[in-house]
PDB file of C-alpha atoms in Angstrom:
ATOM      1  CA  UNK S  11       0.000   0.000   0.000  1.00  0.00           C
ATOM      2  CA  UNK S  12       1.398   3.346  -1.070  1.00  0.00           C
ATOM      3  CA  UNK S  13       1.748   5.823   1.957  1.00  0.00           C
ATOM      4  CA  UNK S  14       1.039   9.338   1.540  1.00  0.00           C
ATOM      5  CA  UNK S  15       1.801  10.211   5.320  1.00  0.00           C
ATOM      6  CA  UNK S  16       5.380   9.463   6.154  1.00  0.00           C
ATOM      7  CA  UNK S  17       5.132   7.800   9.964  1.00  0.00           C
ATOM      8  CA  UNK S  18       8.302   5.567   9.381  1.00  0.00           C
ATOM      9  CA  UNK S  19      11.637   6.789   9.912  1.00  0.00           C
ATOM     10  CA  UNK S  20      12.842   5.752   5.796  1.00  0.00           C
ATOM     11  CA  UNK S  21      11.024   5.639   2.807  1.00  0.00           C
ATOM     12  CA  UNK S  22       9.957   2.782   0.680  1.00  0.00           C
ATOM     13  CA  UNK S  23       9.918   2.467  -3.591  1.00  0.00           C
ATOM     14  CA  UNK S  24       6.073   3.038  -2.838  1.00  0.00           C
ATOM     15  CA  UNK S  25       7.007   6.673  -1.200  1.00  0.00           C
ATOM     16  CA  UNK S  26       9.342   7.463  -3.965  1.00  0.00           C
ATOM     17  CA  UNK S  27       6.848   6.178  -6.879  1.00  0.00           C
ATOM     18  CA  UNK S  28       4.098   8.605  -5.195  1.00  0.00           C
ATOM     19  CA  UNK S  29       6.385  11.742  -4.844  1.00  0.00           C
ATOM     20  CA  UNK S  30       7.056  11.334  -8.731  1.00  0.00           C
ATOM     21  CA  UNK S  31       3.539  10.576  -9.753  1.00  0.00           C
ATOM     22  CA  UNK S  32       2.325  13.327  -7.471  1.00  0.00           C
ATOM     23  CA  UNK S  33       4.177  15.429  -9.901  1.00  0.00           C
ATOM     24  CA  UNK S  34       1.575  15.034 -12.403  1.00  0.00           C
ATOM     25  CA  UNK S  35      -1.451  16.457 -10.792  1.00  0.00           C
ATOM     26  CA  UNK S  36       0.929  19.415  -9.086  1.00  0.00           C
ATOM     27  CA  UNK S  37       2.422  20.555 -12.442  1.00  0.00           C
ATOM     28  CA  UNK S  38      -1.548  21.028 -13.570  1.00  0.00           C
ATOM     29  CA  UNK S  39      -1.580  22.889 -10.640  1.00  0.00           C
ATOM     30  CA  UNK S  40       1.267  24.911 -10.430  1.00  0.00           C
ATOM     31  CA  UNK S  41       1.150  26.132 -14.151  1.00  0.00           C
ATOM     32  CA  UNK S  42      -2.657  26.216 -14.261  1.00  0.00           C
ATOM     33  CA  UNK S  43      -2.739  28.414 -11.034  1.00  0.00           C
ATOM     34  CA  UNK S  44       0.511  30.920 -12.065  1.00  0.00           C
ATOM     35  CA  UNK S  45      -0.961  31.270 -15.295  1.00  0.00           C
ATOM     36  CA  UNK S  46      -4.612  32.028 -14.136  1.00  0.00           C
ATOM     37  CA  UNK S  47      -3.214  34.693 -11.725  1.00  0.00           C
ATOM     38  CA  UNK S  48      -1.734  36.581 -14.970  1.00  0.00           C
ATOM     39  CA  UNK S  49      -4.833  35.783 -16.993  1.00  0.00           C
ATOM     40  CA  UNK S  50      -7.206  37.375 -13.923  1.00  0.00           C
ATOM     41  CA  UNK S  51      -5.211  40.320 -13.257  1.00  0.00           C
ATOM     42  CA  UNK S  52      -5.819  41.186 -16.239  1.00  0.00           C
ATOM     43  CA  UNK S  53      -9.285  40.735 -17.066  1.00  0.00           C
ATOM     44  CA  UNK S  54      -9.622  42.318 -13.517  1.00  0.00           C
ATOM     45  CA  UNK S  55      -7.330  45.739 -15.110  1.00  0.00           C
ATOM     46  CA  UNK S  56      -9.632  45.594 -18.308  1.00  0.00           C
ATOM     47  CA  UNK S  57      -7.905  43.523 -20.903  1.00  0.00           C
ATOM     48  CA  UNK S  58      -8.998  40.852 -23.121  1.00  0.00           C
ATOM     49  CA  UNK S  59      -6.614  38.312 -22.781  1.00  0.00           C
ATOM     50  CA  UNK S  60      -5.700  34.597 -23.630  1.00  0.00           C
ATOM     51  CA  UNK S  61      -4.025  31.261 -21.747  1.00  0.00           C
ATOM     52  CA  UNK S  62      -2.751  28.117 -22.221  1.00  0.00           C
ATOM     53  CA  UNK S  63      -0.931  25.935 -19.709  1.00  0.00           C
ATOM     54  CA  UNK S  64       1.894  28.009 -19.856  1.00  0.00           C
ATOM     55  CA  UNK S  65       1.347  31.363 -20.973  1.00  0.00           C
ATOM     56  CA  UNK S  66      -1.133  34.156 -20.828  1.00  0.00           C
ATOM     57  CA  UNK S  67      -1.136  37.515 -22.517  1.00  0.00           C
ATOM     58  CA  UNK S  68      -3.118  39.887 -24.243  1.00  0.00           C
ATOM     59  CA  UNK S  69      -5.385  39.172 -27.451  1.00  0.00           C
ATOM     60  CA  UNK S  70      -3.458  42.339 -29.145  1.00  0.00           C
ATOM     61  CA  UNK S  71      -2.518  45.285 -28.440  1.00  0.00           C
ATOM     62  CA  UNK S  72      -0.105  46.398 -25.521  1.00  0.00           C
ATOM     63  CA  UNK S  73      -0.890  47.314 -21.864  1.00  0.00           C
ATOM     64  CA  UNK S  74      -2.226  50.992 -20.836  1.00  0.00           C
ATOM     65  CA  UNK S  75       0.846  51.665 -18.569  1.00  0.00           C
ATOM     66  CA  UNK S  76       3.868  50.035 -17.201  1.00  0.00           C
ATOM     67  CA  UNK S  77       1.742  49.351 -13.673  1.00  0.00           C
ATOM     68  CA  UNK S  78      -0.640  47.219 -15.438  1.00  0.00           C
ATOM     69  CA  UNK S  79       2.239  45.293 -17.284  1.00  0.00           C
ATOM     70  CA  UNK S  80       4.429  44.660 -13.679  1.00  0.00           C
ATOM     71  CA  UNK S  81       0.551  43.830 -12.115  1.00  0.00           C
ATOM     72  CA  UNK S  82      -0.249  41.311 -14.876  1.00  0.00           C
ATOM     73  CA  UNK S  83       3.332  40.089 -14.772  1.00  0.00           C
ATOM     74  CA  UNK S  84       3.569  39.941 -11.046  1.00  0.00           C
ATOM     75  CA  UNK S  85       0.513  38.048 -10.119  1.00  0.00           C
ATOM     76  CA  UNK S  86       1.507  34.226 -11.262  1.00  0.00           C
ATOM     77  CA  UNK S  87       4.658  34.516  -9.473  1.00  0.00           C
ATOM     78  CA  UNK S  88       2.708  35.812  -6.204  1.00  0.00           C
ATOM     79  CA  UNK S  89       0.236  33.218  -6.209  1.00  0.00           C
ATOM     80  CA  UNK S  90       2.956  30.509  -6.594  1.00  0.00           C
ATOM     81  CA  UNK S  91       5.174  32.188  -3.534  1.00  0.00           C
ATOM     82  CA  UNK S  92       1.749  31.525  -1.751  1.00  0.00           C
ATOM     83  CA  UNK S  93       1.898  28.199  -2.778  1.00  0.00           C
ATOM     84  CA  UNK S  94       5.059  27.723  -1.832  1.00  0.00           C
ATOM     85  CA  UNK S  95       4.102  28.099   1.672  1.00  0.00           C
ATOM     86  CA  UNK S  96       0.833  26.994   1.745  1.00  0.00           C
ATOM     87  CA  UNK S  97       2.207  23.361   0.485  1.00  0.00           C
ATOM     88  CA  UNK S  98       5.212  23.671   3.091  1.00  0.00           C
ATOM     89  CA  UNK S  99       2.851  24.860   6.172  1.00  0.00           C
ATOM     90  CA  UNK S 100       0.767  21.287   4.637  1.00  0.00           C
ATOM     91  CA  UNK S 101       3.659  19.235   5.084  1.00  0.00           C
ATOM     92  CA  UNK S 102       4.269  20.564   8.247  1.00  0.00           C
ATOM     93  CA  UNK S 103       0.993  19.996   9.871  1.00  0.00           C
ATOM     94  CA  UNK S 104       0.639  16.612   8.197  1.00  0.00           C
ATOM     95  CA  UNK S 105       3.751  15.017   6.889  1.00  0.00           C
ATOM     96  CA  UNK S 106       1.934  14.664   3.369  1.00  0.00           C
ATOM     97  CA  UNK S 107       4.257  13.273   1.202  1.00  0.00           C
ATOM     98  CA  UNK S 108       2.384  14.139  -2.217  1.00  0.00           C
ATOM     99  CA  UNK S 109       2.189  18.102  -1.168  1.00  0.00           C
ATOM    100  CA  UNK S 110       6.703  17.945  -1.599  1.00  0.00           C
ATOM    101  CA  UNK S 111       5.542  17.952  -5.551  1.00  0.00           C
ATOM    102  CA  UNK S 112       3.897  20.797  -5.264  1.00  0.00           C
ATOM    103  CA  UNK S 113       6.663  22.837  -2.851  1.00  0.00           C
ATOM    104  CA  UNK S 114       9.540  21.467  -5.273  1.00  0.00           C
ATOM    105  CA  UNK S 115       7.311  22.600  -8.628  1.00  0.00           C
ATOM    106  CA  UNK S 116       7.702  26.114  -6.757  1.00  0.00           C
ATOM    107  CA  UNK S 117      11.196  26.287  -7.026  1.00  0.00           C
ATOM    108  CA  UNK S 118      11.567  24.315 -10.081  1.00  0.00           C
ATOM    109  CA  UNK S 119       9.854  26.606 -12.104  1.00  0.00           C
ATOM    110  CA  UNK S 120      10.561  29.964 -10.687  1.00  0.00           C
ATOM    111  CA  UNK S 121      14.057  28.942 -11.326  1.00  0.00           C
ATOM    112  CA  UNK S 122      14.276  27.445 -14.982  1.00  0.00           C
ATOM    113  CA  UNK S 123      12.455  30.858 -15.767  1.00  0.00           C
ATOM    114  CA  UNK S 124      15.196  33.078 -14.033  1.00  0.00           C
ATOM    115  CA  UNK S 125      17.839  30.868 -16.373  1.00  0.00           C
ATOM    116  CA  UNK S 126      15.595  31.657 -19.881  1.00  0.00           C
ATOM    117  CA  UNK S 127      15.605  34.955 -18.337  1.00  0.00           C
ATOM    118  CA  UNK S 128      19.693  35.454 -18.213  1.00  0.00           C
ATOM    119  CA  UNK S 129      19.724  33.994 -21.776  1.00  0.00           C
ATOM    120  CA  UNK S 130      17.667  36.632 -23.509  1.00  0.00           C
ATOM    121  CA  UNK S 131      13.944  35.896 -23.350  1.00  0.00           C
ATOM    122  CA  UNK S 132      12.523  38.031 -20.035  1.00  0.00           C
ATOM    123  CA  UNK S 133       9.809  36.420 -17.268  1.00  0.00           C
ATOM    124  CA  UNK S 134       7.702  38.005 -14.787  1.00  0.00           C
ATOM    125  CA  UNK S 135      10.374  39.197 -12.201  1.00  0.00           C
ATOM    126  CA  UNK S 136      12.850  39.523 -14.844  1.00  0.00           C
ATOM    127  CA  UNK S 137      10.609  42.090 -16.602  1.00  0.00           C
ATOM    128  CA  UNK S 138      10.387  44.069 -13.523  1.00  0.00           C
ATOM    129  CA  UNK S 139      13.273  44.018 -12.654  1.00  0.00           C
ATOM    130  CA  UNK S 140      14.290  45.965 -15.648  1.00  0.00           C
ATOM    131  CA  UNK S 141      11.405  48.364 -15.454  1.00  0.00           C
ATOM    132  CA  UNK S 142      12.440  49.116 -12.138  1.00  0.00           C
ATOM    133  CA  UNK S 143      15.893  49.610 -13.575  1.00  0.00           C
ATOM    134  CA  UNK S 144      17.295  46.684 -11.429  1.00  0.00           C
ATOM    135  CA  UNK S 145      19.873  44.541 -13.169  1.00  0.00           C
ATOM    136  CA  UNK S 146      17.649  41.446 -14.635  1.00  0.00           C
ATOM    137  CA  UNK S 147      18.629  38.956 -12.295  1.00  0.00           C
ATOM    138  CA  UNK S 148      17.939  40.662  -8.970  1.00  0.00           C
ATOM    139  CA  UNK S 149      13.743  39.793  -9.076  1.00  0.00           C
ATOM    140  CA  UNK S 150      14.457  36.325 -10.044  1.00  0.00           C
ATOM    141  CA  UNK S 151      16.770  35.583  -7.621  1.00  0.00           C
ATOM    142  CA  UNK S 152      15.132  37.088  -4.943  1.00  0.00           C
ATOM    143  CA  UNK S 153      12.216  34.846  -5.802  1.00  0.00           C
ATOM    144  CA  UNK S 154      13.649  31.317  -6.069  1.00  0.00           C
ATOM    145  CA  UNK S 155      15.403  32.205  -3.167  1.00  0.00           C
ATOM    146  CA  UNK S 156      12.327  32.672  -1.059  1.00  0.00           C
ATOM    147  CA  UNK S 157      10.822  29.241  -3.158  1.00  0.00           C
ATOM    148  CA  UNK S 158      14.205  27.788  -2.086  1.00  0.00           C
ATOM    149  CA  UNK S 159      13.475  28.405   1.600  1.00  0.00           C
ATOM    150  CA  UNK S 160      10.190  26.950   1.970  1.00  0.00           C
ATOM    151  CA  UNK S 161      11.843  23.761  -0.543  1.00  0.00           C
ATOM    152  CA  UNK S 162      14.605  22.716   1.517  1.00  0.00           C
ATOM    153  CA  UNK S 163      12.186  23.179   5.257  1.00  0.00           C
ATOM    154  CA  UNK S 164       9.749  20.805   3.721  1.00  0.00           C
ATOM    155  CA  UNK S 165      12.627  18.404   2.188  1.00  0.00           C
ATOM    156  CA  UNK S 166      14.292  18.468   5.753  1.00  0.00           C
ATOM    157  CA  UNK S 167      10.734  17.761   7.458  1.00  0.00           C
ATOM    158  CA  UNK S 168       9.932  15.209   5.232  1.00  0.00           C
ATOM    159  CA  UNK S 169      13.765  13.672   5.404  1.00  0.00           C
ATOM    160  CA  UNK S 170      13.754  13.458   1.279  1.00  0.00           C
ATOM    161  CA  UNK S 171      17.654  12.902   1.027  1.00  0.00           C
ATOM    162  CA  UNK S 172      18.958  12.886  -1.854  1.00  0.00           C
ATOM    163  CA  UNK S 173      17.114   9.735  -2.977  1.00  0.00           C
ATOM    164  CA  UNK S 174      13.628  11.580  -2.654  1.00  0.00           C
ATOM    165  CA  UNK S 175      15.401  14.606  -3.986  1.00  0.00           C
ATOM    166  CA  UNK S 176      16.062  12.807  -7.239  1.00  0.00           C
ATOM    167  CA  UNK S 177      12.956  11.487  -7.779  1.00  0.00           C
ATOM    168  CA  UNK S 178      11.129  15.291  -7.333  1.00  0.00           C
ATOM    169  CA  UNK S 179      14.470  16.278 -10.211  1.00  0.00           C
ATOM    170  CA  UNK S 180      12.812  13.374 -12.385  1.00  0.00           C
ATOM    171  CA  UNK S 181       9.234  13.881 -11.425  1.00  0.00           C
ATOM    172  CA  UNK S 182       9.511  17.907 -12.235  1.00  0.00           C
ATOM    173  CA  UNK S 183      11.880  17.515 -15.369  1.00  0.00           C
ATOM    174  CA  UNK S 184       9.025  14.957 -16.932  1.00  0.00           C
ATOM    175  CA  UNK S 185       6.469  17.534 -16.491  1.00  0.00           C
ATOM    176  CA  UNK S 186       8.255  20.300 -17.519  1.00  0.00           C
ATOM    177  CA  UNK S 187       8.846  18.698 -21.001  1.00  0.00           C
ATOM    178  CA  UNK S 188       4.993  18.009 -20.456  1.00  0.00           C
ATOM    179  CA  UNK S 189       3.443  21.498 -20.136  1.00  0.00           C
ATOM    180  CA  UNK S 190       5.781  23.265 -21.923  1.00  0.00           C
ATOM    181  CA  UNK S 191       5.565  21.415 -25.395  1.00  0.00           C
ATOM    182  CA  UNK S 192       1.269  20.340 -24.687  1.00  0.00           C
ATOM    183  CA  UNK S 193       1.335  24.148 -25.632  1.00  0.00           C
ATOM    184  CA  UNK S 194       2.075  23.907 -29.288  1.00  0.00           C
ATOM    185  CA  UNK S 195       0.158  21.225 -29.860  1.00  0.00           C
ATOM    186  CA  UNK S 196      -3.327  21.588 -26.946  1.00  0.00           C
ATOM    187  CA  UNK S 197      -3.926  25.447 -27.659  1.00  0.00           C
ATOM    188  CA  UNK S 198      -4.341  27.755 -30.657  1.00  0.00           C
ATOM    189  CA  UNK S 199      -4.203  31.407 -30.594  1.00  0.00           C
TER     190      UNK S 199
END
């Protein structure tokens, strides 16, 4: 039986089969909630926009001021910070093995978009970063950092090692490939 409450000291194969299926269900999750943020905030600021898994924008045009854009662009990476510790203050209370998928997705993806970011193509705190005049990589950093945190407390309450750590690599990397490429082949615009 596969355990989604760790009450033993070790885990099994079981425990390290559920972390990296439990990737599934959080990437749906974790993209579907950072990208709705960006897709509200603007419908709430006026726009007509679009979404897929993992984008959002608007239909045409550009935004009305440079607030709206850092608002639109600032929301997904809010509501997954909030996610971060929501999942983490989970584990805490309840030793829920599953809900390490959904801290480590956090990090994960906060982080591969700070490293598109430093090779040319800017994300959410990258592109306020510059309109604050920050160097690019101050926003980004500042926010897997703080994903980081709430990562390594849950991987440390849950006692992932390096074994459980490797699965949540696999588990993420799988899903990644996933979301990213369902894009160009799921949604239209």
């Amino acid at each position: 039986m596969i355990t989604t409450v760790l009450e033993k000291p070790g885990w099994s194969g079981k425990d390290y089969a559920l972390l990296f299926f439990a990737f599934f269900p959080a990437a749906v999750v974790t993209w579907g909630i950072h990208e709705a943020a960006h897709y509200l905030m603007g419908r709430a600021l006026g726009y007509d926009m679009w979404i897929t898994f993992n984008q959002a924008g608007l239909v045409e045009g550009d935004y009305d001021s440079l607030l709206h854009r850092n608002l639109v662009s600032i929301a997904g990476p809010v509501v997954t910070a909030i996610q971060a510790v929501l999942a983490w203050w989970f584990i805490r209370r309840s030793n829920a093995l599953w809900a390490y998928a959904l801290v480590f997705l956090t990090v994960w993806t906060r982080a591969l978009a700070m490293i598109i970011s430093l090779m040319g193509d800017a994300n959410d705190e990258a592109r306020i970063s510059l309109s604050l005049g920050l160097p690019i990589w101050v926003l980004p950093s500042i926010s897997v950092a703080f994903m980081l945190v709430f990562t390594v407390l849950s991987s440390r309450s849950l006692r992932a090692g390096w074994k459980g750590n490797l699965a949540a690599y696999f588990g993420a990397s799988i899903v990644t490939a996933l979301i990213v490429y369902s894009d160009q082949f799921l949604f239209y615009r």
